[in-house]
Amino acid sequence: KAGVTQTPRYLIKTRGQQVTLSCSPISGHRSVSWYQQTPGQGLQFLFEYFSETQRNKGNFPGRFSGRQFSNSRSEMNVSTLELGDSALYLCASSLERVDEQFFGPGTRLTVL
Amino acid sequence: QKEVEQNSGPLSVPEGAIASLNCTYSDRGSQSFFWYRQYSGKSPELIMSIYSNGDKEDGRFTAQLNKASQYVSLLIRDSQPSDSATYLCAVRLIYGGATNKLIFGTGTLLAVQP
């Protein structure tokens, strides 16, 4: 079974731009969560989607948004990029909301 | 107090020794517990999950859970240099039907010396 896939793997943007990241979960998995990982803060939870609905949201500004499609694929968007948004963005999927989460390879975002 | 706490390390052990990684959590509502391994520059990889008190063994890995003392640990027997990585502890909190959070610790860096 294919694992979680994320595209693109690397992105370089400048301040003020916006970016969209994509995540395809493991086949059959219905829950998708997004995390931001930085050296200083570790893994920070962004949001969780299940059945196309946002179920949980972390403590991030409204510039960070996401959505989930009927095939469980998910996207996250960051508008008005700031230097501090440079991070590894990880997507994780699970069968149901309470199950083990499996991570994708991540998207490395650099904001210049 | 952080919700999930781990010693950041580095924890240095010689090859062949037992590495013991510990994690404490603050919320008694925590229901399931996970250990992830993350190599430098890679994404976290799930290595163990544990849901009830006691020990759970999988190959060289043993997870131990003590809900009364609110700690979970991971033992790695016969440590190999390839085990050198950051180990993340994650705890799932579930309250009623509304709250369902997976909270990660900041990780312990393990260095296995050849």
PDB file of C-alpha atoms in Angstrom:
ATOM      1  CA  LYS A   1       0.000   0.000   0.000  1.00  0.00           C
ATOM      2  CA  ALA A   2       1.371   3.408  -0.915  1.00  0.00           C
ATOM      3  CA  GLY A   3       2.210   5.721   1.938  1.00  0.00           C
ATOM      4  CA  VAL A   4       1.233   9.319   2.486  1.00  0.00           C
ATOM      5  CA  THR A   5       2.424  11.550  -0.305  1.00  0.00           C
ATOM      6  CA  GLN A   6       3.026  15.284  -0.187  1.00  0.00           C
ATOM      7  CA  THR A   7       3.705  17.745  -2.947  1.00  0.00           C
ATOM      8  CA  PRO A   8       5.755  19.683  -3.557  1.00  0.00           C
ATOM      9  CA  ARG A   9       8.692  18.433  -1.518  1.00  0.00           C
ATOM     10  CA  TYR A  10      10.506  21.759  -1.542  1.00  0.00           C
ATOM     11  CA  LEU A  11       9.321  25.321  -1.989  1.00  0.00           C
ATOM     12  CA  ILE A  12      11.029  28.680  -1.924  1.00  0.00           C
ATOM     13  CA  LYS A  13       8.807  31.735  -1.613  1.00  0.00           C
ATOM     14  CA  THR A  14       9.225  35.367  -0.712  1.00  0.00           C
ATOM     15  CA  ARG A  15       7.516  37.293   2.047  1.00  0.00           C
ATOM     16  CA  GLY A  16       3.965  38.282   1.260  1.00  0.00           C
ATOM     17  CA  GLN A  17       3.340  35.473  -1.204  1.00  0.00           C
ATOM     18  CA  GLN A  18       0.948  32.629  -0.596  1.00  0.00           C
ATOM     19  CA  VAL A  19       1.498  28.903  -0.902  1.00  0.00           C
ATOM     20  CA  THR A  20      -0.629  25.761  -1.247  1.00  0.00           C
ATOM     21  CA  LEU A  21       0.605  22.379  -0.093  1.00  0.00           C
ATOM     22  CA  SER A  22      -1.007  19.090  -1.012  1.00  0.00           C
ATOM     23  CA  CYS A  23      -1.352  15.798   0.841  1.00  0.00           C
ATOM     24  CA  SER A  24      -2.684  12.451  -0.365  1.00  0.00           C
ATOM     25  CA  PRO A  25      -3.403  10.072   2.533  1.00  0.00           C
ATOM     26  CA  ILE A  26      -2.934   6.323   2.592  1.00  0.00           C
ATOM     27  CA  SER A  27      -5.725   4.670   0.651  1.00  0.00           C
ATOM     28  CA  GLY A  28      -8.737   4.184   2.920  1.00  0.00           C
ATOM     29  CA  HIS A  29      -7.576   6.670   5.525  1.00  0.00           C
ATOM     30  CA  ARG A  30     -10.156   9.319   6.258  1.00  0.00           C
ATOM     31  CA  SER A  31      -8.407  11.556   8.772  1.00  0.00           C
ATOM     32  CA  VAL A  32      -5.679  13.989   7.753  1.00  0.00           C
ATOM     33  CA  SER A  33      -3.704  16.159  10.159  1.00  0.00           C
ATOM     34  CA  TRP A  34      -1.171  18.868   9.397  1.00  0.00           C
ATOM     35  CA  TYR A  35       1.834  19.839  11.491  1.00  0.00           C
ATOM     36  CA  GLN A  36       4.529  22.468  11.343  1.00  0.00           C
ATOM     37  CA  GLN A  37       7.983  21.429  12.500  1.00  0.00           C
ATOM     38  CA  THR A  38      10.772  23.872  13.293  1.00  0.00           C
ATOM     39  CA  PRO A  39      13.995  23.307  15.222  1.00  0.00           C
ATOM     40  CA  GLY A  40      12.923  25.615  18.011  1.00  0.00           C
ATOM     41  CA  GLN A  41       9.281  24.614  18.438  1.00  0.00           C
ATOM     42  CA  GLY A  42       9.190  20.958  17.499  1.00  0.00           C
ATOM     43  CA  LEU A  43       6.008  19.502  16.023  1.00  0.00           C
ATOM     44  CA  GLN A  44       3.146  21.959  16.240  1.00  0.00           C
ATOM     45  CA  PHE A  45      -0.374  20.867  15.353  1.00  0.00           C
ATOM     46  CA  LEU A  46      -2.073  22.961  12.678  1.00  0.00           C
ATOM     47  CA  PHE A  47      -5.417  21.281  11.968  1.00  0.00           C
ATOM     48  CA  GLU A  48      -7.204  18.003  11.451  1.00  0.00           C
ATOM     49  CA  TYR A  49      -9.732  17.107   8.797  1.00  0.00           C
ATOM     50  CA  PHE A  50     -12.146  14.223   8.749  1.00  0.00           C
ATOM     51  CA  SER A  51     -14.970  13.688   6.283  1.00  0.00           C
ATOM     52  CA  GLU A  52     -14.211  17.038   4.640  1.00  0.00           C
ATOM     53  CA  THR A  53     -14.731  18.895   7.935  1.00  0.00           C
ATOM     54  CA  GLN A  54     -12.157  20.577  10.106  1.00  0.00           C
ATOM     55  CA  ARG A  55     -12.368  18.808  13.466  1.00  0.00           C
ATOM     56  CA  ASN A  56      -9.514  20.425  15.368  1.00  0.00           C
ATOM     57  CA  LYS A  57      -7.423  23.514  14.972  1.00  0.00           C
ATOM     58  CA  GLY A  58      -4.124  24.414  16.576  1.00  0.00           C
ATOM     59  CA  ASN A  59      -2.979  27.787  17.759  1.00  0.00           C
ATOM     60  CA  PHE A  60      -1.994  29.339  14.436  1.00  0.00           C
ATOM     61  CA  PRO A  61      -3.140  32.606  12.842  1.00  0.00           C
ATOM     62  CA  GLY A  62      -5.905  32.718  10.281  1.00  0.00           C
ATOM     63  CA  ARG A  63      -3.311  32.953   7.499  1.00  0.00           C
ATOM     64  CA  PHE A  64      -3.111  29.192   7.805  1.00  0.00           C
ATOM     65  CA  SER A  65      -6.073  27.380   6.342  1.00  0.00           C
ATOM     66  CA  GLY A  66      -6.890  24.018   4.903  1.00  0.00           C
ATOM     67  CA  ARG A  67      -9.501  21.838   3.346  1.00  0.00           C
ATOM     68  CA  GLN A  68     -10.228  18.227   2.604  1.00  0.00           C
ATOM     69  CA  PHE A  69     -11.809  16.814  -0.505  1.00  0.00           C
ATOM     70  CA  SER A  70     -14.272  13.966  -0.870  1.00  0.00           C
ATOM     71  CA  ASN A  71     -11.430  11.562  -1.740  1.00  0.00           C
ATOM     72  CA  SER A  72      -9.738  12.501   1.575  1.00  0.00           C
ATOM     73  CA  ARG A  73      -6.939  14.394  -0.132  1.00  0.00           C
ATOM     74  CA  SER A  74      -6.123  17.581   1.700  1.00  0.00           C
ATOM     75  CA  GLU A  75      -4.554  20.924   0.999  1.00  0.00           C
ATOM     76  CA  MET A  76      -3.256  23.604   3.275  1.00  0.00           C
ATOM     77  CA  ASN A  77      -2.759  27.216   2.336  1.00  0.00           C
ATOM     78  CA  VAL A  78      -0.618  29.874   3.910  1.00  0.00           C
ATOM     79  CA  SER A  79      -1.272  33.437   2.836  1.00  0.00           C
ATOM     80  CA  THR A  80       0.913  36.510   3.295  1.00  0.00           C
ATOM     81  CA  LEU A  81       3.998  34.477   4.065  1.00  0.00           C
ATOM     82  CA  GLU A  82       6.344  35.611   6.812  1.00  0.00           C
ATOM     83  CA  LEU A  83       9.968  34.651   7.398  1.00  0.00           C
ATOM     84  CA  GLY A  84       8.886  32.694  10.465  1.00  0.00           C
ATOM     85  CA  ASP A  85       6.764  30.401   8.320  1.00  0.00           C
ATOM     86  CA  SER A  86       9.905  28.690   7.079  1.00  0.00           C
ATOM     87  CA  ALA A  87       9.505  25.128   8.315  1.00  0.00           C
ATOM     88  CA  LEU A  88       8.888  21.520   7.451  1.00  0.00           C
ATOM     89  CA  TYR A  89       5.166  20.999   6.926  1.00  0.00           C
ATOM     90  CA  LEU A  90       4.053  17.468   7.628  1.00  0.00           C
ATOM     91  CA  CYS A  91       0.845  15.740   6.796  1.00  0.00           C
ATOM     92  CA  ALA A  92      -0.257  12.606   8.625  1.00  0.00           C
ATOM     93  CA  SER A  93      -3.157  10.292   7.897  1.00  0.00           C
ATOM     94  CA  SER A  94      -5.051   7.753   9.962  1.00  0.00           C
ATOM     95  CA  LEU A  95      -7.854   5.314   9.305  1.00  0.00           C
ATOM     96  CA  GLU A  96     -10.167   6.930  11.811  1.00  0.00           C
ATOM     97  CA  ARG A  97      -9.611   9.917  14.065  1.00  0.00           C
ATOM     98  CA  VAL A  98      -8.385   7.908  17.044  1.00  0.00           C
ATOM     99  CA  ASP A  99      -6.010   5.642  15.176  1.00  0.00           C
ATOM    100  CA  GLU A 100      -2.273   5.655  14.617  1.00  0.00           C
ATOM    101  CA  GLN A 101      -1.058   8.453  12.387  1.00  0.00           C
ATOM    102  CA  PHE A 102       1.371   7.899   9.541  1.00  0.00           C
ATOM    103  CA  PHE A 103       3.408  10.780   8.238  1.00  0.00           C
ATOM    104  CA  GLY A 104       4.244  11.842   4.726  1.00  0.00           C
ATOM    105  CA  PRO A 105       7.746  12.976   3.735  1.00  0.00           C
ATOM    106  CA  GLY A 106       6.891  16.631   4.312  1.00  0.00           C
ATOM    107  CA  THR A 107       7.203  19.838   2.356  1.00  0.00           C
ATOM    108  CA  ARG A 108      10.195  22.008   3.179  1.00  0.00           C
ATOM    109  CA  LEU A 109       9.107  25.638   2.851  1.00  0.00           C
ATOM    110  CA  THR A 110      11.691  28.407   2.810  1.00  0.00           C
ATOM    111  CA  VAL A 111      10.498  32.007   2.953  1.00  0.00           C
ATOM    112  CA  LEU A 112      13.012  34.622   1.840  1.00  0.00           C
TER     113      LEU A 112
ATOM    114  CA  GLN B   1       3.866  22.413  32.695  1.00  0.00           C
ATOM    115  CA  LYS B   2       4.114  21.009  29.193  1.00  0.00           C
ATOM    116  CA  GLU B   3       1.489  18.459  28.253  1.00  0.00           C
ATOM    117  CA  VAL B   4       4.088  15.934  27.072  1.00  0.00           C
ATOM    118  CA  GLU B   5       7.643  16.123  28.373  1.00  0.00           C
ATOM    119  CA  GLN B   6      10.777  14.410  27.204  1.00  0.00           C
ATOM    120  CA  ASN B   7      14.417  14.915  28.038  1.00  0.00           C
ATOM    121  CA  SER B   8      15.945  16.467  24.933  1.00  0.00           C
ATOM    122  CA  GLY B   9      19.211  14.563  25.355  1.00  0.00           C
ATOM    123  CA  PRO B  10      21.420  13.673  23.718  1.00  0.00           C
ATOM    124  CA  LEU B  11      21.242  10.242  25.265  1.00  0.00           C
ATOM    125  CA  SER B  12      24.459   8.470  24.383  1.00  0.00           C
ATOM    126  CA  VAL B  13      24.697   4.681  24.666  1.00  0.00           C
ATOM    127  CA  PRO B  14      27.304   2.211  23.412  1.00  0.00           C
ATOM    128  CA  GLU B  15      26.429  -0.206  20.643  1.00  0.00           C
ATOM    129  CA  GLY B  16      24.739  -3.319  22.013  1.00  0.00           C
ATOM    130  CA  ALA B  17      23.451  -1.604  25.162  1.00  0.00           C
ATOM    131  CA  ILE B  18      19.843  -0.929  26.157  1.00  0.00           C
ATOM    132  CA  ALA B  19      18.611   2.591  25.445  1.00  0.00           C
ATOM    133  CA  SER B  20      15.853   3.820  27.738  1.00  0.00           C
ATOM    134  CA  LEU B  21      13.741   6.758  26.621  1.00  0.00           C
ATOM    135  CA  ASN B  22      11.170   8.322  28.906  1.00  0.00           C
ATOM    136  CA  CYS B  23       8.123  10.500  28.493  1.00  0.00           C
ATOM    137  CA  THR B  24       5.725  11.992  31.020  1.00  0.00           C
ATOM    138  CA  TYR B  25       2.337  13.518  30.355  1.00  0.00           C
ATOM    139  CA  SER B  26       0.149  15.792  32.385  1.00  0.00           C
ATOM    140  CA  ASP B  27      -3.418  14.931  31.405  1.00  0.00           C
ATOM    141  CA  ARG B  28      -5.029  11.868  32.974  1.00  0.00           C
ATOM    142  CA  GLY B  29      -7.506  11.851  30.101  1.00  0.00           C
ATOM    143  CA  SER B  30      -4.762  10.571  27.825  1.00  0.00           C
ATOM    144  CA  GLN B  31      -5.853   7.350  26.203  1.00  0.00           C
ATOM    145  CA  SER B  32      -3.297   6.169  23.691  1.00  0.00           C
ATOM    146  CA  PHE B  33       0.420   6.566  23.377  1.00  0.00           C
ATOM    147  CA  PHE B  34       2.835   6.406  20.495  1.00  0.00           C
ATOM    148  CA  TRP B  35       6.553   6.436  19.834  1.00  0.00           C
ATOM    149  CA  TYR B  36       7.919   7.838  16.616  1.00  0.00           C
ATOM    150  CA  ARG B  37      11.472   7.789  15.321  1.00  0.00           C
ATOM    151  CA  GLN B  38      12.732  10.692  13.241  1.00  0.00           C
ATOM    152  CA  TYR B  39      16.021  10.658  11.425  1.00  0.00           C
ATOM    153  CA  SER B  40      17.628  13.997  10.663  1.00  0.00           C
ATOM    154  CA  GLY B  41      15.970  15.589   7.644  1.00  0.00           C
ATOM    155  CA  LYS B  42      13.237  12.944   7.476  1.00  0.00           C
ATOM    156  CA  SER B  43       9.648  12.725   8.669  1.00  0.00           C
ATOM    157  CA  PRO B  44       8.557  10.861  11.830  1.00  0.00           C
ATOM    158  CA  GLU B  45       8.058   7.115  11.506  1.00  0.00           C
ATOM    159  CA  LEU B  46       5.701   5.257  13.835  1.00  0.00           C
ATOM    160  CA  ILE B  47       7.499   2.480  15.698  1.00  0.00           C
ATOM    161  CA  MET B  48       5.223   1.593  18.626  1.00  0.00           C
ATOM    162  CA  SER B  49       1.760   2.233  19.961  1.00  0.00           C
ATOM    163  CA  ILE B  50       0.479   1.252  23.406  1.00  0.00           C
ATOM    164  CA  TYR B  51      -2.980   1.605  24.867  1.00  0.00           C
ATOM    165  CA  SER B  52      -3.050  -0.205  28.211  1.00  0.00           C
ATOM    166  CA  ASN B  53      -0.832  -0.445  31.271  1.00  0.00           C
ATOM    167  CA  GLY B  54       2.126  -2.768  31.072  1.00  0.00           C
ATOM    168  CA  ASP B  55       4.681  -3.727  28.475  1.00  0.00           C
ATOM    169  CA  LYS B  56       4.353  -4.212  24.735  1.00  0.00           C
ATOM    170  CA  GLU B  57       7.199  -5.786  22.829  1.00  0.00           C
ATOM    171  CA  ASP B  58       7.992  -5.614  19.129  1.00  0.00           C
ATOM    172  CA  GLY B  59      11.353  -6.995  18.126  1.00  0.00           C
ATOM    173  CA  ARG B  60      14.077  -5.001  19.873  1.00  0.00           C
ATOM    174  CA  PHE B  61      11.576  -2.386  21.048  1.00  0.00           C
ATOM    175  CA  THR B  62       9.529  -2.497  24.251  1.00  0.00           C
ATOM    176  CA  ALA B  63       7.041   0.202  25.184  1.00  0.00           C
ATOM    177  CA  GLN B  64       6.010   0.498  28.816  1.00  0.00           C
ATOM    178  CA  LEU B  65       2.965   2.392  30.059  1.00  0.00           C
ATOM    179  CA  ASN B  66       2.105   3.367  33.615  1.00  0.00           C
ATOM    180  CA  LYS B  67      -1.059   5.455  33.664  1.00  0.00           C
ATOM    181  CA  ALA B  68      -1.060   5.880  37.443  1.00  0.00           C
ATOM    182  CA  SER B  69       2.348   7.562  37.285  1.00  0.00           C
ATOM    183  CA  GLN B  70       1.610   9.151  33.920  1.00  0.00           C
ATOM    184  CA  TYR B  71       4.667   7.998  32.114  1.00  0.00           C
ATOM    185  CA  VAL B  72       5.458   5.982  29.051  1.00  0.00           C
ATOM    186  CA  SER B  73       8.885   4.672  28.115  1.00  0.00           C
ATOM    187  CA  LEU B  74      10.605   3.018  25.197  1.00  0.00           C
ATOM    188  CA  LEU B  75      13.390   0.492  25.607  1.00  0.00           C
ATOM    189  CA  ILE B  76      15.633  -0.370  22.693  1.00  0.00           C
ATOM    190  CA  ARG B  77      17.623  -3.537  23.238  1.00  0.00           C
ATOM    191  CA  ASP B  78      20.892  -4.286  21.463  1.00  0.00           C
ATOM    192  CA  SER B  79      21.129  -0.678  20.289  1.00  0.00           C
ATOM    193  CA  GLN B  80      22.671  -0.163  16.868  1.00  0.00           C
ATOM    194  CA  PRO B  81      24.231   2.946  15.328  1.00  0.00           C
ATOM    195  CA  SER B  82      21.279   2.932  12.899  1.00  0.00           C
ATOM    196  CA  ASP B  83      19.011   3.601  15.915  1.00  0.00           C
ATOM    197  CA  SER B  84      20.588   7.038  16.280  1.00  0.00           C
ATOM    198  CA  ALA B  85      17.695   9.426  15.755  1.00  0.00           C
ATOM    199  CA  THR B  86      15.255  11.646  17.609  1.00  0.00           C
ATOM    200  CA  TYR B  87      12.474   9.729  19.352  1.00  0.00           C
ATOM    201  CA  LEU B  88       9.151  11.510  19.701  1.00  0.00           C
ATOM    202  CA  CYS B  89       6.546  10.577  22.264  1.00  0.00           C
ATOM    203  CA  ALA B  90       2.927  11.338  21.327  1.00  0.00           C
ATOM    204  CA  VAL B  91      -0.163  11.198  23.518  1.00  0.00           C
ATOM    205  CA  ARG B  92      -3.774  11.201  22.394  1.00  0.00           C
ATOM    206  CA  LEU B  93      -6.345  13.012  24.508  1.00  0.00           C
ATOM    207  CA  ILE B  94     -10.004  12.280  23.982  1.00  0.00           C
ATOM    208  CA  TYR B  95     -12.785  14.106  25.835  1.00  0.00           C
ATOM    209  CA  GLY B  96     -16.332  13.225  24.970  1.00  0.00           C
ATOM    210  CA  GLY B  97     -17.066  13.580  21.291  1.00  0.00           C
ATOM    211  CA  ALA B  98     -15.588  17.000  20.762  1.00  0.00           C
ATOM    212  CA  THR B  99     -11.970  16.848  21.796  1.00  0.00           C
ATOM    213  CA  ASN B 100      -9.487  14.569  20.129  1.00  0.00           C
ATOM    214  CA  LYS B 101      -5.912  15.790  20.159  1.00  0.00           C
ATOM    215  CA  LEU B 102      -2.588  14.123  19.447  1.00  0.00           C
ATOM    216  CA  ILE B 103       0.143  15.958  21.335  1.00  0.00           C
ATOM    217  CA  PHE B 104       3.844  15.468  20.685  1.00  0.00           C
ATOM    218  CA  GLY B 105       6.783  15.889  22.978  1.00  0.00           C
ATOM    219  CA  THR B 106       9.852  17.714  21.696  1.00  0.00           C
ATOM    220  CA  GLY B 107      11.806  14.497  21.334  1.00  0.00           C
ATOM    221  CA  THR B 108      14.910  12.843  22.746  1.00  0.00           C
ATOM    222  CA  LEU B 109      18.018  12.620  20.607  1.00  0.00           C
ATOM    223  CA  LEU B 110      19.588   9.172  20.871  1.00  0.00           C
ATOM    224  CA  ALA B 111      23.203   8.629  19.825  1.00  0.00           C
ATOM    225  CA  VAL B 112      24.460   5.066  19.676  1.00  0.00           C
ATOM    226  CA  GLN B 113      28.249   4.960  19.757  1.00  0.00           C
ATOM    227  CA  PRO B 114      29.947   2.181  17.703  1.00  0.00           C
TER     228      PRO B 114
END
